[in-house]
Coordinates of C-alpha atoms in Angstrom, one line a residue:
Chain A
M1 CA 179.9 -26.3 5.8
D2 CA 177.3 -23.7 6.5
I3 CA 177.6 -21.8 3.3
F4 CA 175.0 -19.2 4.2
K5 CA 176.7 -18.3 7.4
I6 CA 180.1 -18.0 5.7
I7 CA 178.7 -15.8 3.0
D8 CA 177.0 -13.7 5.6
D9 CA 180.3 -13.4 7.4
I10 CA 182.1 -12.4 4.2
Q11 CA 179.5 -9.9 3.4
R12 CA 180.1 -8.2 6.7
I13 CA 183.8 -8.0 5.9
D14 CA 183.5 -7.2 2.3
G15 CA 180.4 -5.4 1.3
D16 CA 180.9 -6.1 -2.4
A17 CA 181.3 -9.8 -2.0
L18 CA 177.7 -10.7 -2.6
G19 CA 177.4 -8.5 -5.6
R20 CA 180.4 -10.1 -7.2
M21 CA 179.2 -13.5 -6.2
E22 CA 175.8 -12.9 -7.8
F23 CA 177.5 -11.5 -10.9
A24 CA 179.8 -14.5 -11.2
S25 CA 177.0 -16.9 -10.5
R26 CA 174.8 -15.3 -13.2
R27 CA 177.6 -15.7 -15.7
H28 CA 178.1 -19.3 -14.7
F29 CA 174.4 -19.8 -15.0
M30 CA 174.3 -18.3 -18.4
N31 CA 177.3 -20.1 -19.6
R32 CA 176.4 -23.5 -18.2
I33 CA 172.7 -24.0 -18.0
G34 CA 172.3 -27.3 -16.3
S35 CA 171.8 -29.1 -13.1
K36 CA 175.5 -28.9 -12.1
V37 CA 175.5 -25.2 -11.9
A38 CA 174.8 -24.9 -8.2
Q39 CA 177.4 -27.4 -7.2
V40 CA 180.1 -25.9 -9.4
A41 CA 179.4 -22.2 -9.0
V42 CA 179.4 -22.0 -5.3
P43 CA 182.9 -23.5 -4.5
T44 CA 184.7 -21.7 -7.3
V45 CA 183.2 -18.4 -6.8
F46 CA 183.5 -18.9 -3.1
A47 CA 187.3 -19.5 -3.2
S48 CA 187.9 -16.2 -5.0
I49 CA 185.8 -14.3 -2.5
V50 CA 187.5 -15.8 0.6
N51 CA 190.9 -14.6 -0.7
K52 CA 189.6 -11.1 -1.2
A53 CA 187.8 -11.1 2.1
F54 CA 190.7 -11.9 4.3
A55 CA 193.7 -10.5 2.5
Q56 CA 192.6 -7.0 3.1
S57 CA 196.0 -5.6 4.0
A58 CA 199.6 -6.8 4.1
G59 CA 199.7 -5.8 7.7
A60 CA 196.8 -8.1 8.6
V61 CA 198.5 -11.0 6.7
D62 CA 201.6 -10.5 8.8
V63 CA 199.7 -10.4 12.0
L64 CA 197.6 -13.5 11.1
N65 CA 200.8 -15.5 10.2
Y66 CA 202.4 -14.4 13.5
A67 CA 199.3 -15.6 15.3
L68 CA 199.4 -18.8 13.3
T69 CA 203.0 -19.5 14.4
L70 CA 201.9 -19.2 18.0
E71 CA 198.8 -21.3 17.5
Y72 CA 200.8 -24.0 15.8
L73 CA 203.1 -24.0 18.8
E74 CA 200.2 -24.4 21.2
D75 CA 198.4 -26.9 19.1
E76 CA 201.5 -29.1 18.9
F77 CA 202.2 -28.7 22.5
Y78 CA 198.8 -30.0 23.6
K79 CA 198.7 -32.7 21.0
A80 CA 202.0 -34.1 22.5
G81 CA 200.9 -33.6 26.1
N82 CA 197.4 -35.1 25.6
A83 CA 199.0 -38.1 23.8
A84 CA 201.7 -38.7 26.4
A85 CA 201.1 -41.7 28.7
N86 CA 201.1 -41.1 32.4
L87 CA 201.5 -37.3 32.1
I88 CA 198.1 -35.6 32.7
P89 CA 196.1 -37.1 35.7
A90 CA 192.7 -38.3 34.9
S91 CA 191.1 -35.5 36.9
D92 CA 192.6 -32.9 34.5
K93 CA 192.3 -34.6 31.2
V94 CA 189.1 -32.9 30.2
I95 CA 190.7 -29.5 30.8
F96 CA 193.6 -30.1 28.4
T97 CA 191.5 -31.9 25.9
Q98 CA 189.3 -28.7 25.8
I99 CA 192.3 -26.4 25.5
G100 CA 193.9 -28.6 22.8
K101 CA 190.6 -28.6 20.8
H102 CA 190.6 -24.8 20.8
E103 CA 194.2 -24.5 19.6
T104 CA 193.4 -26.9 16.8
Q105 CA 190.4 -24.8 15.9
H106 CA 192.4 -21.6 15.9
V107 CA 195.0 -23.1 13.6
A108 CA 192.3 -24.3 11.2
F109 CA 190.6 -21.0 11.2
L110 CA 193.9 -19.1 10.5
V111 CA 195.0 -21.5 7.8
K112 CA 191.6 -21.1 6.1
A113 CA 191.6 -17.3 6.5
L114 CA 195.1 -16.9 5.1
G115 CA 194.6 -19.4 2.3
A116 CA 197.7 -19.5 0.0
K117 CA 199.4 -16.9 2.2
A118 CA 199.5 -19.2 5.3
R119 CA 203.0 -20.0 6.5
T120 CA 204.0 -23.6 6.8
K121 CA 204.1 -25.3 10.2
P122 CA 207.4 -24.8 12.0
T123 CA 209.1 -27.7 13.8
F124 CA 209.2 -27.3 17.5
D125 CA 211.4 -28.3 20.5
F126 CA 209.3 -28.1 23.6
K127 CA 212.3 -28.9 25.8
Y128 CA 213.4 -25.3 25.3
N129 CA 217.1 -26.0 24.9
G130 CA 216.9 -28.4 27.9
A131 CA 215.2 -26.0 30.3
F132 CA 212.0 -28.0 30.2
A133 CA 213.6 -31.4 29.5
D134 CA 210.9 -33.3 31.3
V135 CA 207.9 -31.3 29.9
F136 CA 206.1 -34.4 28.6
T137 CA 207.0 -36.7 31.5
N138 CA 206.6 -34.4 34.5
Y139 CA 203.1 -32.9 35.0
K140 CA 204.5 -30.0 37.0
T141 CA 206.7 -28.9 34.1
F142 CA 203.9 -29.5 31.6
V143 CA 201.4 -27.3 33.6
T144 CA 204.0 -24.7 34.1
V145 CA 204.9 -24.4 30.4
S146 CA 201.2 -24.5 29.6
S147 CA 200.4 -21.5 31.8
A148 CA 203.4 -19.7 30.4
L149 CA 202.3 -20.3 26.8
E150 CA 198.8 -19.2 27.5
D151 CA 199.8 -16.0 29.2
T152 CA 202.2 -15.3 26.3
G153 CA 199.4 -15.9 23.9
V154 CA 197.2 -13.3 25.7
R155 CA 200.0 -10.8 25.6
A156 CA 200.8 -11.5 22.0
Y157 CA 197.2 -11.0 20.7
K158 CA 196.8 -7.9 22.8
G159 CA 200.0 -6.5 21.3
Q160 CA 198.6 -6.8 17.8
A161 CA 195.1 -5.2 18.3
G162 CA 196.3 -1.8 17.1
A163 CA 197.9 -3.3 14.0
L164 CA 194.5 -4.7 13.0
Q165 CA 192.4 -1.5 13.3
A166 CA 192.3 -1.1 9.5
D167 CA 190.7 -4.6 9.2
P168 CA 187.8 -4.4 11.7
Q169 CA 186.5 -7.9 11.1
I170 CA 189.9 -9.5 11.5
L171 CA 190.4 -7.4 14.6
E172 CA 187.2 -8.8 16.0
Y173 CA 188.2 -12.4 15.3
A174 CA 191.6 -11.7 17.0
L175 CA 189.8 -10.3 20.1
Q176 CA 187.5 -13.4 20.1
V177 CA 190.5 -15.6 20.2
H178 CA 192.4 -13.4 22.7
S179 CA 189.8 -13.8 25.4
V180 CA 189.8 -17.6 24.9
E181 CA 193.5 -17.6 25.5
A182 CA 192.8 -15.6 28.7
R183 CA 190.3 -18.2 29.8
H184 CA 192.9 -20.9 29.2
A185 CA 195.5 -18.9 31.0
A186 CA 193.3 -18.4 34.1
M187 CA 192.6 -22.2 34.3
T188 CA 196.2 -23.3 33.7
R189 CA 197.6 -20.7 36.2
R190 CA 195.3 -22.1 38.9
L191 CA 196.3 -25.6 38.1
A192 CA 200.0 -24.6 38.2
A193 CA 199.4 -22.9 41.5
T194 CA 198.1 -26.2 42.9
V195 CA 200.6 -28.5 41.3
T196 CA 203.6 -26.4 42.2
G197 CA 202.3 -25.3 45.6
N198 CA 202.6 -21.6 44.7
A199 CA 199.7 -19.9 46.4
A200 CA 200.7 -16.5 45.0
M201 CA 199.8 -17.6 41.5
K202 CA 196.1 -16.8 40.8
G203 CA 194.0 -16.9 37.7
W204 CA 194.9 -13.3 37.2
I205 CA 198.4 -11.9 37.2
T206 CA 199.4 -10.2 40.5
G207 CA 202.4 -7.9 39.8
K208 CA 204.4 -10.1 37.5
E209 CA 203.7 -13.4 39.2
G210 CA 204.2 -16.3 36.8
A211 CA 206.1 -19.4 36.2
V212 CA 208.7 -18.0 33.7
P213 CA 209.8 -14.5 34.7
A214 CA 210.8 -13.3 31.3
I215 CA 207.2 -13.8 30.1
Y216 CA 205.8 -11.5 32.7
A217 CA 208.1 -8.5 32.3
G218 CA 206.0 -5.3 32.5
E219 CA 202.9 -7.0 33.9
D220 CA 203.3 -5.0 37.1
N221 CA 202.6 -1.7 35.2
M222 CA 200.7 0.8 37.3
T223 CA 200.2 3.4 34.7
Q224 CA 197.1 3.2 32.5
G225 CA 195.9 5.8 29.9
G226 CA 198.8 8.0 31.0
K227 CA 197.6 8.0 34.7
D228 CA 199.5 6.5 37.6
L229 CA 196.7 4.5 39.3
T230 CA 198.5 4.1 42.6
G231 CA 195.9 4.4 45.3
L232 CA 192.9 4.3 42.9
A233 CA 189.7 3.4 44.8
S234 CA 192.0 2.8 47.8
K235 CA 192.9 -0.6 46.3
S236 CA 196.3 -2.3 46.7
N237 CA 198.9 -2.2 44.0
A238 CA 198.3 -6.0 43.7
A239 CA 194.7 -5.5 42.8
I240 CA 195.5 -2.7 40.4
T241 CA 198.0 -4.8 38.5
E242 CA 195.7 -7.7 38.5
A243 CA 192.9 -5.6 36.9
F244 CA 195.0 -4.9 33.7
D245 CA 196.8 -7.4 31.5
E246 CA 199.7 -6.0 29.5
P247 CA 200.7 -6.5 25.9
L248 CA 204.0 -7.7 24.5
T249 CA 205.5 -6.7 21.2
K250 CA 206.0 -9.2 18.4
E251 CA 209.7 -9.0 18.9
A252 CA 209.4 -9.7 22.6
V253 CA 207.1 -12.7 22.0
L254 CA 209.3 -14.2 19.3
A255 CA 212.3 -13.8 21.6
I256 CA 210.4 -15.8 24.3
A257 CA 209.1 -18.4 21.8
G258 CA 212.3 -18.6 19.8
P259 CA 213.9 -21.5 21.7
F260 CA 210.7 -23.5 21.1
I261 CA 210.9 -23.0 17.3
K262 CA 213.6 -25.0 15.5
S263 CA 212.7 -23.9 12.0
Chain B
M1 CA 151.0 -3.9 30.5
N2 CA 154.2 -4.6 32.4
R3 CA 153.9 -1.8 34.8
P4 CA 150.8 -0.7 36.6
I5 CA 150.1 3.0 36.7
N6 CA 150.6 3.3 40.4
A7 CA 154.2 2.1 40.0
K8 CA 154.9 5.3 38.2
N9 CA 153.4 7.3 41.0
S10 CA 155.7 5.8 43.5
S11 CA 158.7 6.6 41.3
G12 CA 158.1 10.2 41.7
K13 CA 157.3 11.1 38.1
K14 CA 155.5 14.3 37.5
E15 CA 151.8 14.2 37.5
E16 CA 151.5 15.6 34.0
E17 CA 153.7 12.8 32.6
I18 CA 151.4 10.3 34.1
A19 CA 148.4 12.3 32.9
S20 CA 149.8 12.3 29.4
V21 CA 150.2 8.5 29.4
V22 CA 146.7 8.1 30.6
N23 CA 145.5 10.5 28.0
R24 CA 147.2 8.5 25.3
R25 CA 145.7 5.3 26.5
L26 CA 142.3 6.9 26.6
F27 CA 142.9 8.2 23.1
L28 CA 143.8 4.7 21.9
R29 CA 140.8 3.3 23.5
S30 CA 138.5 5.9 22.1
A31 CA 140.0 5.4 18.7
G32 CA 138.8 1.8 19.0
L33 CA 142.3 0.3 19.5
A34 CA 141.7 -1.1 22.9
T35 CA 140.7 -4.4 21.3
S36 CA 142.9 -7.5 21.3
L37 CA 145.0 -5.7 18.6
G38 CA 145.3 -2.7 20.8
T39 CA 146.5 -4.8 23.7
I40 CA 149.2 -6.3 21.6
V41 CA 150.3 -2.9 20.4
I42 CA 150.4 -1.5 23.9
S43 CA 152.1 -4.5 25.5
A44 CA 154.7 -4.5 22.8
A45 CA 155.5 -0.9 23.4
C46 CA 156.0 -1.7 27.1
S47 CA 158.3 -4.6 26.4
D48 CA 161.3 -4.7 28.6
D49 CA 163.7 -5.0 25.7
D50 CA 162.4 -2.0 23.9
P51 CA 162.9 1.4 25.5
D52 CA 159.5 2.9 25.3
P53 CA 159.1 6.5 24.3
M54 CA 155.4 6.5 25.2
I55 CA 155.6 5.3 28.8
P56 CA 158.1 6.9 31.1
G57 CA 160.3 4.3 32.7
T58 CA 161.0 4.2 36.4
G59 CA 164.6 5.3 36.1
D60 CA 166.6 8.2 34.5
A61 CA 167.4 8.4 30.8
V62 CA 171.2 7.9 30.3
D63 CA 172.7 8.4 26.9
L64 CA 176.2 6.9 26.5
G65 CA 177.1 9.4 23.9
S66 CA 178.9 9.0 20.5
G67 CA 182.2 8.0 19.1
D68 CA 185.0 6.7 21.3
I69 CA 183.6 8.5 24.4
G70 CA 180.4 6.5 23.8
V71 CA 182.3 3.3 23.8
L72 CA 184.2 4.3 27.0
N73 CA 180.9 5.2 28.7
Y74 CA 179.5 1.9 27.6
A75 CA 182.4 0.1 29.3
Y76 CA 182.0 2.4 32.3
A77 CA 178.3 1.5 32.5
L78 CA 179.0 -2.3 32.5
E79 CA 181.8 -1.9 35.0
Q80 CA 179.5 0.0 37.3
L81 CA 177.1 -2.9 37.2
E82 CA 179.8 -5.5 37.8
A83 CA 181.4 -3.6 40.6
A84 CA 178.0 -3.0 42.3
F85 CA 177.2 -6.7 42.0
Y86 CA 180.4 -7.9 43.6
E87 CA 180.3 -5.2 46.3
Q88 CA 176.9 -6.7 47.3
V89 CA 178.3 -10.3 47.1
I90 CA 181.0 -9.4 49.6
K91 CA 178.7 -7.4 51.8
T92 CA 176.2 -10.2 52.1
P93 CA 178.1 -13.4 51.4
Y94 CA 176.0 -16.4 50.4
A95 CA 175.4 -19.3 52.8
G96 CA 178.4 -21.7 53.0
I97 CA 180.9 -19.5 51.1
T98 CA 184.4 -21.0 51.5
D99 CA 187.5 -18.9 52.3
A100 CA 188.9 -19.7 48.8
E101 CA 185.7 -18.5 47.2
K102 CA 185.6 -15.3 49.3
T103 CA 189.2 -14.6 48.3
I104 CA 188.4 -15.0 44.6
L105 CA 185.2 -12.9 44.8
T106 CA 187.0 -10.2 46.7
D107 CA 189.7 -10.1 44.1
I108 CA 187.2 -9.8 41.4
R109 CA 185.3 -7.1 43.2
D110 CA 188.5 -5.1 43.5
H111 CA 189.3 -5.5 39.8
E112 CA 185.8 -4.3 38.8
V113 CA 186.0 -1.4 41.2
V114 CA 189.4 -0.4 39.8
H115 CA 187.9 -0.7 36.3
R116 CA 184.9 1.4 37.2
D117 CA 186.9 4.2 38.9
F118 CA 189.5 4.1 36.2
F119 CA 186.8 4.8 33.5
K120 CA 185.2 7.5 35.6
A121 CA 188.5 9.3 36.0
A122 CA 189.5 8.8 32.4
L123 CA 186.1 10.2 31.2
G124 CA 186.2 13.1 33.5
D125 CA 183.3 15.5 32.8
K126 CA 182.2 13.3 29.9
A127 CA 181.3 10.4 32.2
I128 CA 177.7 9.3 32.5
K129 CA 176.2 9.5 36.0
G130 CA 176.4 6.8 38.6
L131 CA 173.9 4.1 37.6
T132 CA 171.3 2.6 39.9
P133 CA 171.6 -1.2 39.7
N134 CA 168.6 -3.4 40.2
F135 CA 169.6 -6.8 41.5
A136 CA 166.1 -7.7 42.8
T137 CA 166.0 -10.9 40.8
I138 CA 169.3 -12.2 42.3
D139 CA 169.1 -14.1 45.6
F140 CA 172.4 -13.1 47.2
S141 CA 172.0 -15.7 50.0
K142 CA 172.3 -18.6 47.6
R143 CA 175.6 -19.8 46.0
D144 CA 174.0 -21.0 42.8
A145 CA 172.2 -17.7 42.2
V146 CA 175.3 -15.5 42.9
L147 CA 177.7 -17.6 40.9
G148 CA 175.2 -17.9 38.1
A149 CA 174.8 -14.2 37.9
A150 CA 178.6 -13.7 38.1
K151 CA 179.0 -16.1 35.1
L152 CA 176.4 -14.1 33.2
F153 CA 178.0 -10.8 34.0
E154 CA 181.5 -12.0 33.1
D155 CA 180.6 -13.7 29.9
T156 CA 178.6 -10.7 28.9
G157 CA 181.5 -8.4 29.7
V158 CA 183.8 -10.5 27.5
A159 CA 181.3 -10.4 24.6
A160 CA 180.7 -6.7 25.1
Y161 CA 184.4 -5.7 25.0
N162 CA 185.0 -8.1 22.1
G163 CA 182.2 -6.5 20.1
A164 CA 183.2 -2.9 21.0
G165 CA 186.9 -3.2 20.0
K166 CA 186.3 -2.4 16.3
L167 CA 184.1 0.6 17.2
L168 CA 187.1 2.4 18.8
K169 CA 189.1 4.8 16.7
D170 CA 191.8 5.6 19.1
S171 CA 194.4 2.8 19.3
G172 CA 195.3 3.7 22.9
Y173 CA 191.7 3.1 23.9
L174 CA 191.7 -0.1 22.0
L175 CA 194.7 -1.3 23.9
L176 CA 193.1 -0.3 27.2
A177 CA 190.0 -2.3 26.3
G178 CA 192.2 -5.2 25.4
K179 CA 194.0 -5.0 28.8
I180 CA 190.6 -5.2 30.6
V181 CA 188.8 -7.8 28.5
S182 CA 191.3 -10.5 29.1
V183 CA 190.9 -9.9 32.9
E184 CA 187.1 -10.3 32.4
A185 CA 187.8 -13.5 30.5
R186 CA 190.0 -14.7 33.4
H187 CA 187.1 -14.0 35.8
A188 CA 184.7 -15.8 33.6
A189 CA 186.9 -18.9 33.5
V190 CA 187.4 -18.9 37.3
I191 CA 183.7 -18.4 38.1
R192 CA 182.8 -21.1 35.7
D193 CA 185.3 -23.4 37.3
L194 CA 183.8 -22.7 40.7
I195 CA 180.4 -23.7 39.4
N196 CA 181.6 -26.9 37.7
P197 CA 185.2 -27.6 38.9
K198 CA 187.7 -29.4 36.7
S199 CA 185.3 -29.5 33.7
A200 CA 185.5 -28.0 30.2
D201 CA 183.2 -25.2 31.3
F202 CA 185.9 -22.6 31.9
A203 CA 185.9 -22.2 28.2
G204 CA 182.8 -24.1 27.5
D205 CA 181.1 -25.1 24.3
D206 CA 178.1 -23.2 25.5
V207 CA 179.8 -19.9 25.1
L208 CA 182.5 -20.5 22.4
N209 CA 181.8 -21.2 18.7
T210 CA 183.3 -24.0 16.7
D211 CA 186.3 -21.9 15.7
G212 CA 187.2 -21.8 19.3
M213 CA 186.2 -18.2 19.7
D214 CA 184.4 -16.2 22.3
K215 CA 181.4 -14.2 21.4
A216 CA 181.6 -10.6 20.1
V217 CA 178.3 -8.8 20.7
A218 CA 177.2 -5.3 19.6
P219 CA 176.3 -2.7 22.2
A220 CA 172.5 -2.6 21.4
D221 CA 172.3 -6.4 22.2
I222 CA 174.3 -6.1 25.3
L223 CA 172.3 -3.2 26.6
A224 CA 169.1 -5.2 26.0
A225 CA 170.6 -8.1 27.9
V226 CA 171.5 -6.2 31.0
K227 CA 168.4 -3.9 31.0
G228 CA 166.8 -5.9 33.7
Y229 CA 169.7 -5.2 36.1
V230 CA 169.6 -1.4 36.0
T231 CA 166.8 1.0 36.7
D232 CA 168.2 3.7 34.4
N233 CA 167.1 3.7 30.8
I234 CA 170.4 3.5 29.0
T235 CA 170.6 4.3 25.3
G236 CA 173.6 3.7 23.2
A237 CA 172.5 4.3 19.7
N238 CA 175.5 6.4 18.8
V239 CA 178.2 4.4 20.6
G240 CA 181.2 4.2 18.3
K241 CA 179.6 6.5 15.7

């Protein structure tokens, strides 16, 4: 644990943190003069500061728990996929190992950030009521679902940015995860295009091109910032829709993810 | 000194500006500072990552402005560089470019041009001028050089948008930035996969931290990083303020 980096991070979120920590440490020091002070003071003081630092608003806690639900879903999905025998070809193992690693890291980060407020891990059914019955035995299905999950993740994080404006540091963390989901999405979309032979599916989303239509509703939006961009820079509608990814509301995302979540 | 005096002559700067620079140098020398210490002071003042008020640069001064408009102009500046870069890539394709690569790079060019023109239109009369890129250090005839530069631009774009999000006050602008940054991240992943196919590099440990997060970088650091690719002297001290 890089305590100094963490303290520095907290200080950026919560300007009072260091002052309180120093105050608390001094009290510890005065109460318990001895060699154990440094070992004891840091963790206990630290725990109280972490809670303060991340639980800045009820809205942020809701958003982070929503994100945690989706990250749990992705993490479990890749853990199962990476563990399944004869599913992922050797040539693509490194890709899904890397993606899975990130989802595990995202879960760990969110659990740490939320502390006692973190929701428990749901139980999942990746067969999606039978629609993806062979998801862990048929690579085509696995890659298809993977690309759909990643694109949903991109849309989900994007849809929450505005709700985090009161918590600038949490907003920044969310953006830093959001772009990683987009990297995953581009990679898995291109794999899906190859595996399923769908040349129309690129790393970016043309119109609402994607493996699971419900997930791509509204991606073909041509209006940005209140302006209809048709004909902008003499570019095609395809290029213009590719240039902007669209958000999804929490309700829409949970409707999509619902069949994956048993409880 | 990074720039010889005659470089300023060729840039069309007014004679009195040059004269004043020379006079300051003469003053420093006569004040006894043209020693080894003086050399350090002067060369530090001319450093490429430090806009130098003493020595006129070769390009125009461009201030991005303040508040949300500053952030949008910051994005507009970066999109201008990216669009110009890919326009050149498509105009003079590198040796051995494949059809698949050309399709990808043309798509990306179109996205960046759309982003650039969108910001220009959205900013209206508050938009900064069209910048003059300087890609002299990029060998457009070589695949490695072009894809390496593309990777740098895309990763930088992602880090820049991630760092700028919290500076925006208007939630509509924040959403717009979010709509664009994920497309930049898609570009970064695809470019990285062209360079090192089927590897972990599309979201590589070289760019992500151990929480599985992309970088978020403040405007001042981004502007310093791209300074070598633009002749204009861009200042963004009040972006988001």
